[in-house]
Amino acid sequence: MLYTMKDLAAIMPELIVAVFAFAILLIDLWLPKKSKGLNGVLALLGVVIAFGVTASMYSKNISAFNGMVVMDKASNFVGIIMLLTAFASIILSFDFIKREELEAGEYYEVLLFSIVAMQALASTYNLITMFVAVETLSIGMYILTGFLKNKNESVEGAMKYYILGSFASSFLVLGIGLIYGLFGSADLNIVKAGLAHADSLHKWASILAFLFIFVGFGFKIAAFPFHSWTPDVYAAAPTPMSAFMSIAPKAAAFLALLRFLIVGMGPIEVEWTKILWVVAVFTMTFGNTVALFQKDLKRLLGYSSIAHAGYMLVGITAANYLGYGSVMFYLFGYLFMNLGAFAIAEFISTKEDRGTEIANLKGMGYRYPLMGAAMLLFMFCLAGVPPTVGFVGKYYLFSAAVKSHLYYLAVIGVVNSAISAYFYLNVIVTMYMKGEPEDAKPVFNSVPLKVVVMLGALGVMYIGIFPSTFLDIAIHSIGF
Amino acid sequence: MLVEYMIVSFLLFAIGAVGVMIRRNFLIMLMSLELMLNGAGMILIVMSYYLGNVSGQVMFIFVAAVAASETAVGLAIAIMMYKRKGSIDINDFSVLKK
């Protein structure tokens, strides 16, 4: 069995990121203490090169390594989302690492390896590759959550994430075992062929297997019964990593879930749409309701990310290509709004008490007019107010639901958006209308952070006003 | 034959799951997690034998390798916990509010 250049081409972006991860691992040994910042530059370089390669290979459609790895528009689209997120989080990390005096080498190396795992997760039709990728990326995320090892919060967050994450991935193995037992393969195309003319016993067993596998993916995307880690982990992790975790693994897991549902579970679409209907409703409603009572900005963003996962599940429940494409588009827009909001959370935290309480935002709109305006934009965008990308994304998600005659689901989604406006607007009210600015001055007031916030604001506005190009790319990215 | 092996696998999985839920010592929880993964992995091997198809056993090797690296990180977390509080009882770690 020979591997050719075609096989290597299909994993080119992964290879580049992996090479840079190994390079950091080695070079870090020889770097003197004061020039550890070079690791960050290397990581950034790797991400930029991988981004260039992914973008240049965008419309390729390669199946490699005997069908274990594929490269198609969807994997490249999600790859672009992940690499953009990684780019911004590495930029945010520069000052964070200096401020917290962390080990830069390990930090970037673990980050890059989890990016490789996410790229692999996004580009496979094989369940066992998906499992290995999910686990590899989770291991990286556990380490990064516990990276502030002198803080009780961070240790606790890593511990909770670890236990719940391993619990969920055991269910993933159980589901894969059942699928393999039923159809003799973990390849989704073979599963589909087997399921297409299966008897009712095989059908019911596949639904059971689907439920087990959904536990694994639902954990990664923070769907309702498996969401409880989200706010704790986002609050505990280093803020640049919270930003990264809220977008990149979710994007990869959503694409893997789409592949699993459309290709593998295609013949039992009627059954899984019913299950996802319930999950989507509970995810949206739970995330938005609990977010009403949050006092901490990072926890608020954690619950809001649960709610947004619910909106995206609406697009999957619709089970039409408009819905799948809207999920991709929403992920792309979510990248800009969430990165910006987390960057602002970093902005308000001071070195002494690292407070990201919403109360610390008091008077921010006057002291830092530009940052305040950007935060206003991000909150409007998360709430789904036009002319931002949040509105366009939600509009297409809910119209996909209407197109599939899921009127109740669309109505529940819209009602949820209205509920969510309350707590997003509360942040804005705190910024502009809660009295005089306090004395506490953020020490973390760096140029890279401002760049990230401005790019986020620009993205949110630009895609919100001229969505058609991006929407077209996103909707045509799902071609399976 | 198949049914008995499946029952054993599910039983192992269930014992692990109950262990994670009721035990409060982090090390015991790690062991229970391992039991869950191996219970699920056993299905792969049983099915591989039953179907006369070797790929299930290869999959189990992947699962076992991943489980080992996962446990390594779990033990590192246990050490961090012990260094912070001198205890690995998870009830001692509850600063993050609900």
XYZ file of C-alpha atoms in Angstrom:
578
model
C 0.000 0.000 0.000
C 1.701 3.145 -1.208
C 0.895 6.687 -0.325
C 1.233 9.241 -3.058
C 1.602 12.987 -3.256
C -2.169 13.187 -3.558
C -2.496 11.760 -0.060
C -0.006 14.257 1.274
C -1.785 17.130 -0.458
C -5.002 16.263 1.374
C -3.327 16.677 4.766
C -1.125 19.631 3.808
C -2.647 22.168 6.244
C -2.490 19.631 9.090
C 1.117 18.782 8.233
C 2.197 22.417 8.255
C 0.664 23.100 11.667
C 2.114 19.836 13.043
C 5.598 20.683 11.740
C 5.461 24.057 13.456
C 4.230 22.413 16.674
C 7.227 20.045 16.674
C 9.527 22.943 15.784
C 8.310 24.893 18.800
C 8.761 21.827 21.001
C 12.419 21.582 19.934
C 13.382 25.227 19.593
C 11.928 26.051 22.997
C 14.696 23.940 24.582
C 17.420 26.226 23.279
C 15.701 29.555 23.700
C 17.004 31.700 26.558
C 14.421 32.737 29.138
C 13.989 36.272 27.861
C 13.351 35.399 24.219
C 10.558 32.871 24.783
C 8.290 35.261 22.897
C 9.739 33.790 19.712
C 7.572 30.707 20.262
C 4.496 32.837 19.767
C 5.878 34.304 16.554
C 6.609 30.788 15.260
C 3.097 29.609 16.133
C 1.639 32.633 14.370
C 3.782 31.959 11.306
C 2.613 28.336 11.179
C -1.015 29.358 11.413
C -0.604 32.005 8.693
C 1.091 29.573 6.294
C -1.535 26.895 6.961
C -4.215 29.527 6.333
C -2.642 30.440 3.005
C -2.446 26.789 1.951
C -6.031 26.083 3.037
C -7.309 29.112 1.158
C -5.338 28.259 -1.981
C -6.646 24.668 -1.965
C -10.184 25.813 -1.206
C -12.084 24.225 -4.077
C -10.051 20.988 -4.160
C -11.932 17.757 -3.560
C -9.536 15.006 -2.551
C -10.121 11.681 -0.864
C -6.893 10.235 0.528
C -5.491 7.409 2.653
C -8.100 4.907 1.439
C -10.935 7.271 2.250
C -9.801 7.941 5.821
C -9.124 11.610 5.066
C -11.005 13.927 2.764
C -10.380 17.485 1.770
C -13.428 19.284 0.461
C -14.927 22.752 0.544
C -16.544 22.153 3.923
C -13.324 21.043 5.596
C -11.479 23.999 4.102
C -14.205 26.437 5.126
C -14.081 25.202 8.709
C -10.276 25.118 8.481
C -10.323 28.813 7.618
C -12.619 29.554 10.574
C -10.316 27.614 12.932
C -7.109 29.165 11.651
C -8.556 32.694 11.853
C -9.582 31.972 15.438
C -6.153 30.551 16.207
C -4.512 33.626 14.640
C -6.504 36.000 16.831
C -6.065 33.925 20.008
C -2.299 33.691 19.513
C -2.149 37.465 19.094
C -4.203 37.858 22.288
C -1.898 35.385 24.056
C 1.296 37.417 23.488
C 0.632 39.835 26.305
C -1.343 37.371 28.388
C 1.632 35.018 28.652
C 3.958 37.862 29.566
C 1.497 39.150 32.172
C 0.865 35.768 33.810
C 4.471 34.551 33.338
C 3.388 31.290 31.712
C 5.547 28.731 29.907
C 5.208 29.986 26.343
C 6.707 26.881 24.704
C 4.225 24.359 26.041
C 1.305 26.740 25.635
C 1.758 27.255 21.886
C 2.784 23.675 21.260
C -0.350 22.245 22.897
C -2.457 24.848 21.088
C -1.016 23.920 17.692
C -1.467 20.197 18.295
C -5.102 20.703 19.169
C -5.509 22.709 15.957
C -4.130 19.717 14.027
C -6.699 17.508 15.767
C -9.502 19.915 14.859
C -8.442 19.973 11.224
C -8.460 16.176 11.239
C -11.907 16.127 12.858
C -13.239 18.410 10.139
C -11.895 16.304 7.294
C -12.921 12.693 7.738
C -15.843 10.374 7.106
C -14.467 7.706 9.399
C -15.868 7.491 12.915
C -12.706 6.155 14.491
C -10.628 9.013 13.032
C -13.273 11.350 14.412
C -12.904 9.750 17.841
C -9.108 10.041 17.855
C -9.367 13.661 16.677
C -12.000 14.563 19.289
C -9.879 13.055 22.039
C -6.643 14.674 20.878
C -8.228 18.081 20.725
C -9.898 17.548 24.111
C -6.606 16.579 25.737
C -5.090 19.806 24.443
C -8.050 21.776 25.770
C -7.829 20.133 29.236
C -4.184 21.166 29.477
C -4.845 24.706 28.283
C -7.783 25.110 30.714
C -5.534 24.198 33.618
C -2.629 26.281 32.382
C -2.876 28.851 35.185
C -1.750 26.192 37.613
C -1.384 28.584 40.547
C -5.068 29.448 40.491
C -7.681 27.298 42.195
C -10.261 28.259 39.579
C -8.108 27.013 36.754
C -7.365 23.659 38.437
C -11.026 23.186 39.203
C -12.073 24.077 35.674
C -9.578 21.616 34.190
C -10.742 18.889 36.587
C -14.422 19.359 35.739
C -13.707 19.564 32.035
C -11.576 16.423 32.215
C -14.116 14.273 34.055
C -17.103 15.350 31.979
C -15.136 15.239 28.735
C -13.825 11.728 29.289
C -17.290 10.609 30.382
C -18.772 11.924 27.137
C -16.079 10.420 24.929
C -16.631 6.967 26.470
C -20.167 7.217 25.137
C -18.702 8.131 21.753
C -16.682 4.875 21.754
C -19.760 2.918 22.800
C -21.731 4.372 19.893
C -18.913 3.694 17.439
C -18.693 0.112 18.728
C -22.405 -0.398 18.083
C -22.213 1.126 14.604
C -19.239 -1.086 13.796
C -21.072 -4.143 15.098
C -24.156 -3.340 13.040
C -22.540 -2.481 9.718
C -19.058 -3.978 9.927
C -17.299 -0.682 9.325
C -16.803 2.738 10.862
C -16.840 4.427 7.464
C -19.914 6.619 7.164
C -20.503 5.837 3.472
C -20.694 2.105 4.237
C -22.930 2.836 7.237
C -25.271 4.783 4.966
C -25.427 1.967 2.425
C -26.140 -0.551 5.184
C -28.727 1.619 6.863
C -30.577 2.333 3.617
C -32.015 -1.189 3.529
C -31.817 -2.258 7.143
C -34.536 -4.131 9.039
C -36.260 -2.480 11.983
C -33.935 -4.055 14.564
C -30.892 -2.541 12.845
C -32.743 0.745 12.580
C -33.543 0.930 16.276
C -30.039 -0.137 17.229
C -28.668 2.630 14.969
C -30.866 5.167 16.715
C -29.391 3.991 20.024
C -25.891 4.299 18.544
C -26.791 7.748 17.224
C -27.805 8.797 20.759
C -24.490 7.575 22.212
C -22.457 9.303 19.505
C -24.492 12.464 19.927
C -23.461 12.530 23.606
C -19.847 12.820 22.437
C -20.474 15.522 19.847
C -23.101 17.277 21.950
C -20.509 17.671 24.666
C -18.106 19.371 22.247
C -20.737 21.755 20.869
C -22.292 22.317 24.350
C -25.797 21.087 23.568
C -28.350 20.972 26.367
C -27.925 17.965 28.640
C -24.136 18.041 28.127
C -23.529 21.761 28.496
C -22.685 22.100 32.193
C -18.917 22.405 31.692
C -19.130 25.441 29.416
C -19.421 28.407 31.794
C -17.007 26.912 34.338
C -14.357 26.155 31.756
C -14.680 29.509 29.995
C -14.390 31.290 33.323
C -11.413 29.179 34.433
C -9.311 29.081 31.272
C -6.909 31.814 30.184
C -9.113 34.313 28.330
C -7.427 33.913 24.910
C -8.069 30.182 25.258
C -11.698 30.716 26.274
C -12.090 32.666 23.053
C -10.416 29.895 21.090
C -12.418 27.119 22.781
C -15.733 28.836 22.211
C -15.227 28.854 18.441
C -12.704 26.469 16.899
C -13.588 23.091 18.515
C -17.247 23.939 18.060
C -16.809 24.629 14.362
C -14.953 21.343 13.874
C -17.480 19.381 15.948
C -20.407 20.914 14.060
C -18.922 19.860 10.730
C -18.213 16.336 12.041
C -21.774 16.159 13.357
C -23.097 17.310 9.975
C -21.070 14.659 8.178
C -22.259 12.015 10.635
C -25.904 13.035 10.319
C -26.104 13.744 6.584
C -23.905 10.932 5.319
C -24.001 8.240 7.985
C -27.469 8.719 9.441
C -29.091 10.040 6.254
C -31.582 7.149 5.957
C -32.992 7.767 9.467
C -33.325 11.530 9.009
C -36.945 11.544 10.237
C -35.894 10.084 13.593
C -32.875 12.262 14.280
C -34.630 15.491 13.341
C -37.190 14.704 16.077
C -34.452 14.199 18.655
C -32.543 17.299 17.558
C -35.751 19.375 17.645
C -36.044 18.739 21.381
C -32.315 19.241 22.002
C -32.264 22.532 20.054
C -35.261 23.938 21.945
C -33.834 23.035 25.347
C -30.339 24.259 24.438
C -31.557 27.681 23.311
C -33.986 28.170 26.148
C -31.667 26.947 28.882
C -28.679 28.998 27.683
C -30.664 32.201 27.407
C -32.621 31.780 30.636
C -29.623 31.079 32.847
C -27.590 33.828 31.166
C -30.143 36.317 32.547
C -28.736 35.819 36.054
C -24.999 36.016 35.331
C -22.745 38.588 36.985
C -19.496 37.654 35.264
C -18.835 38.508 31.628
C -16.972 35.276 30.818
C -19.707 33.140 32.388
C -22.303 35.182 30.509
C -20.466 34.459 27.270
C -20.356 30.785 28.279
C -24.129 30.595 28.613
C -24.539 32.680 25.485
C -22.385 30.174 23.609
C -24.756 27.399 24.743
C -27.659 29.427 23.358
C -25.830 29.998 20.079
C -25.160 26.271 19.760
C -28.934 25.913 20.089
C -29.524 28.344 17.211
C -27.099 26.394 15.049
C -28.861 23.121 15.959
C -32.038 24.717 14.547
C -30.237 24.905 11.207
C -29.307 21.214 11.427
C -32.822 20.214 12.521
C -34.197 21.893 9.411
C -32.366 19.125 7.490
C -32.092 21.034 4.208
C -29.045 22.457 2.488
C -30.062 26.028 3.279
C -29.951 25.025 6.960
C -26.583 23.276 6.759
C -25.078 26.191 4.857
C -26.521 28.666 7.357
C -24.801 26.748 10.159
C -21.491 27.245 8.355
C -22.249 30.929 7.779
C -23.285 31.403 11.392
C -20.053 29.794 12.590
C -18.133 32.234 10.408
C -19.981 35.225 11.824
C -19.825 33.854 15.369
C -16.045 33.826 15.036
C -15.900 37.623 14.784
C -18.508 38.464 17.422
C -17.257 36.055 20.059
C -13.560 36.806 19.581
C -14.328 40.489 19.968
C -16.418 39.959 23.095
C -13.740 37.781 24.731
C -11.059 40.296 23.803
C -13.082 42.948 25.646
C -13.364 40.574 28.634
C -9.576 40.430 28.594
C -9.447 44.205 28.294
C -11.421 44.845 31.484
C -9.596 42.321 33.645
C -6.964 43.932 35.786
C -3.805 42.324 36.969
C -4.723 42.424 40.672
C -8.049 40.624 40.850
C -8.590 39.523 37.240
C -12.175 40.636 37.642
C -14.280 40.041 34.575
C -17.451 40.978 36.446
C -19.928 42.906 34.377
C -19.890 45.596 37.078
C -16.275 46.347 36.115
C -17.541 47.613 32.780
C -19.067 50.681 34.473
C -18.234 53.877 32.657
C -16.169 52.036 30.072
C -18.107 53.626 27.251
C -16.747 57.037 28.272
C -13.222 56.132 29.286
C -12.476 54.072 26.184
C -14.931 55.312 23.570
C -13.586 53.116 20.778
C -13.573 49.914 22.868
C -16.972 50.761 24.262
C -18.374 51.244 20.764
C -16.870 47.934 19.662
C -18.406 46.129 22.652
C -21.753 47.740 21.829
C -21.449 46.300 18.344
C -20.535 42.810 19.589
C -23.439 42.734 22.024
C -25.888 43.892 19.342
C -24.461 41.262 17.043
C -24.800 38.449 19.616
C -28.369 39.591 20.262
C -29.032 39.532 16.517
C -29.747 43.190 15.788
C -29.435 44.328 12.144
C -27.192 45.403 10.348
C -24.733 43.019 12.014
C -23.824 39.504 10.938
C -25.709 38.064 13.929
C -28.988 39.180 12.367
C -28.226 37.801 8.914
C -27.045 34.477 10.362
C -30.110 34.013 12.545
C -32.406 35.084 9.723
C -31.090 32.307 7.482
C -31.087 29.688 10.267
C -34.715 30.372 11.130
C -35.810 30.692 7.517
C -34.302 27.241 6.887
C -36.507 25.950 9.721
C -39.550 27.623 8.160
C -38.662 26.125 4.787
C -38.851 22.650 6.390
C -42.217 23.596 7.972
C -40.791 23.664 11.492
C -42.802 26.766 12.391
C -42.815 26.187 16.151
C -39.053 25.774 16.187
C -38.568 29.045 14.299
C -40.953 30.855 16.653
C -39.164 29.467 19.725
C -35.868 30.612 18.204
C -37.139 34.135 17.645
C -38.601 34.319 21.162
C -35.237 33.189 22.505
C -33.453 35.934 20.578
C -35.800 38.405 22.213
C -35.005 37.012 25.686
C -31.295 37.167 24.949
C -31.538 40.850 24.054
C -32.198 41.552 27.754
C -28.845 40.391 29.092
C -26.808 41.640 26.141
C -28.406 45.073 26.487
C -27.743 44.923 30.222
C -24.010 44.867 29.427
C -24.433 47.957 27.256
C -26.479 49.712 29.946
C -23.689 48.967 32.440
C -21.125 50.448 30.090
C -22.964 53.690 29.402
C -25.548 54.373 32.095
C -24.281 53.079 35.440
C -22.716 56.209 36.840
C -19.207 57.578 36.979
C -16.154 55.654 35.874
C -14.215 54.005 38.695
C -10.541 54.513 39.337
C -9.340 50.976 38.658
C -7.365 51.179 35.442
C -6.769 48.122 33.293
C -3.056 47.425 33.049
C -3.651 45.173 30.110
C -4.108 47.775 27.441
C -2.064 46.450 24.594
C -1.903 47.079 20.869
C -2.496 43.409 19.759
C -5.711 43.356 21.774
C -6.954 46.507 20.119
C -6.111 45.053 16.725
C -8.195 41.944 17.472
C -11.130 44.015 18.710
C -11.029 46.273 15.670
C -10.768 43.356 13.239
C -13.708 41.697 15.001
C -15.779 44.866 14.782
C -14.862 45.302 11.132
C -15.798 41.696 10.345
C -19.103 41.934 12.176
C -20.090 45.093 10.301
C -18.720 44.213 6.875
C -20.244 40.713 6.700
C -23.436 42.083 8.222
C -23.846 44.727 5.515
C -22.513 42.727 2.535
C -23.328 39.126 3.432
C -24.013 37.804 -0.061
C -20.467 36.713 -1.031
C -19.833 34.944 2.275
C -23.308 33.440 2.345
C -22.807 32.066 -1.141
C -19.486 30.462 -0.185
C -20.908 29.062 3.058
C -24.033 27.586 1.494
C -22.084 25.935 -1.312
C -19.457 24.585 1.088
C -21.684 21.679 2.134
C -21.528 19.363 -0.826
C -22.048 15.932 0.660
C -22.001 -16.147 22.892
C -22.412 -12.703 21.408
C -25.152 -11.765 23.841
C -23.108 -12.761 26.887
C -20.085 -10.784 25.709
C -22.270 -7.762 24.982
C -23.781 -8.003 28.464
C -20.302 -8.061 29.994
C -19.248 -5.013 27.958
C -22.327 -3.026 28.894
C -21.942 -4.100 32.511
C -18.340 -2.869 32.595
C -19.456 0.393 31.027
C -22.298 0.789 33.525
C -20.058 0.025 36.516
C -17.654 2.690 35.289
C -20.431 5.224 34.739
C -21.899 4.647 38.206
C -18.405 4.903 39.665
C -17.837 8.308 38.060
C -21.170 9.503 39.362
C -20.978 8.362 42.989
C -17.274 8.421 43.903
C -15.702 11.699 44.984
C -12.035 10.691 44.947
C -10.394 11.858 41.749
C -8.174 8.779 41.384
C -11.118 6.395 41.733
C -12.979 8.489 39.177
C -10.025 8.102 36.809
C -10.211 4.337 37.235
C -13.952 4.381 36.608
C -13.430 6.405 33.441
C -10.900 3.827 32.313
C -13.442 1.092 33.004
C -16.012 2.910 30.859
C -13.612 3.266 27.939
C -12.541 -0.358 28.157
C -16.115 -1.560 28.435
C -16.930 0.339 25.266
C -13.718 -0.847 23.625
C -14.617 -4.432 24.422
C -17.647 -4.099 22.130
C -15.252 -3.334 19.281
C -13.269 -6.513 19.978
C -16.349 -8.691 20.477
C -17.853 -7.426 17.240
C -14.557 -7.887 15.445
C -14.514 -11.551 16.528
C -18.186 -12.016 15.697
C -17.936 -10.434 12.244
C -14.598 -12.080 11.445
C -13.300 -8.636 10.518
C -10.028 -7.454 11.982
C -10.588 -3.699 11.765
C -12.420 -3.618 15.112
C -9.297 -4.794 16.906
C -7.263 -2.079 15.171
C -9.830 0.461 16.332
C -9.469 -0.797 19.882
C -5.714 -0.188 19.715
C -6.471 3.427 18.808
C -8.956 3.671 21.669
C -6.450 2.183 24.122
C -3.681 4.536 22.992
C -5.954 7.536 23.361
C -7.124 6.302 26.774
C -3.528 6.052 27.963
C -2.664 9.610 26.972
C -5.898 10.823 28.485
C -5.062 9.158 31.788
C -1.621 10.793 31.730
C -3.299 14.212 31.593
C -5.742 13.095 34.307
C -2.884 12.175 36.616
C -1.236 15.538 35.928
C -4.493 17.217 36.950
C -4.560 15.063 40.114
C -1.062 16.302 40.990
C -2.104 19.921 40.408
C -5.125 19.365 42.663
C -2.973 17.856 45.395
C -0.503 20.740 45.196
C -3.279 23.320 45.548
C -5.341 21.820 48.370
C -3.457 18.770 49.697
C -6.416 16.625 48.726
C -7.873 15.032 45.614
C -11.454 14.978 46.855
C -13.404 16.826 44.193
C -15.732 18.331 46.809
C -12.806 20.477 47.989
C -12.824 22.213 44.628
C -15.908 24.366 44.348
C -14.868 27.980 43.912
C -16.507 28.350 40.515
C -20.046 29.400 41.220
C -23.035 27.747 39.690
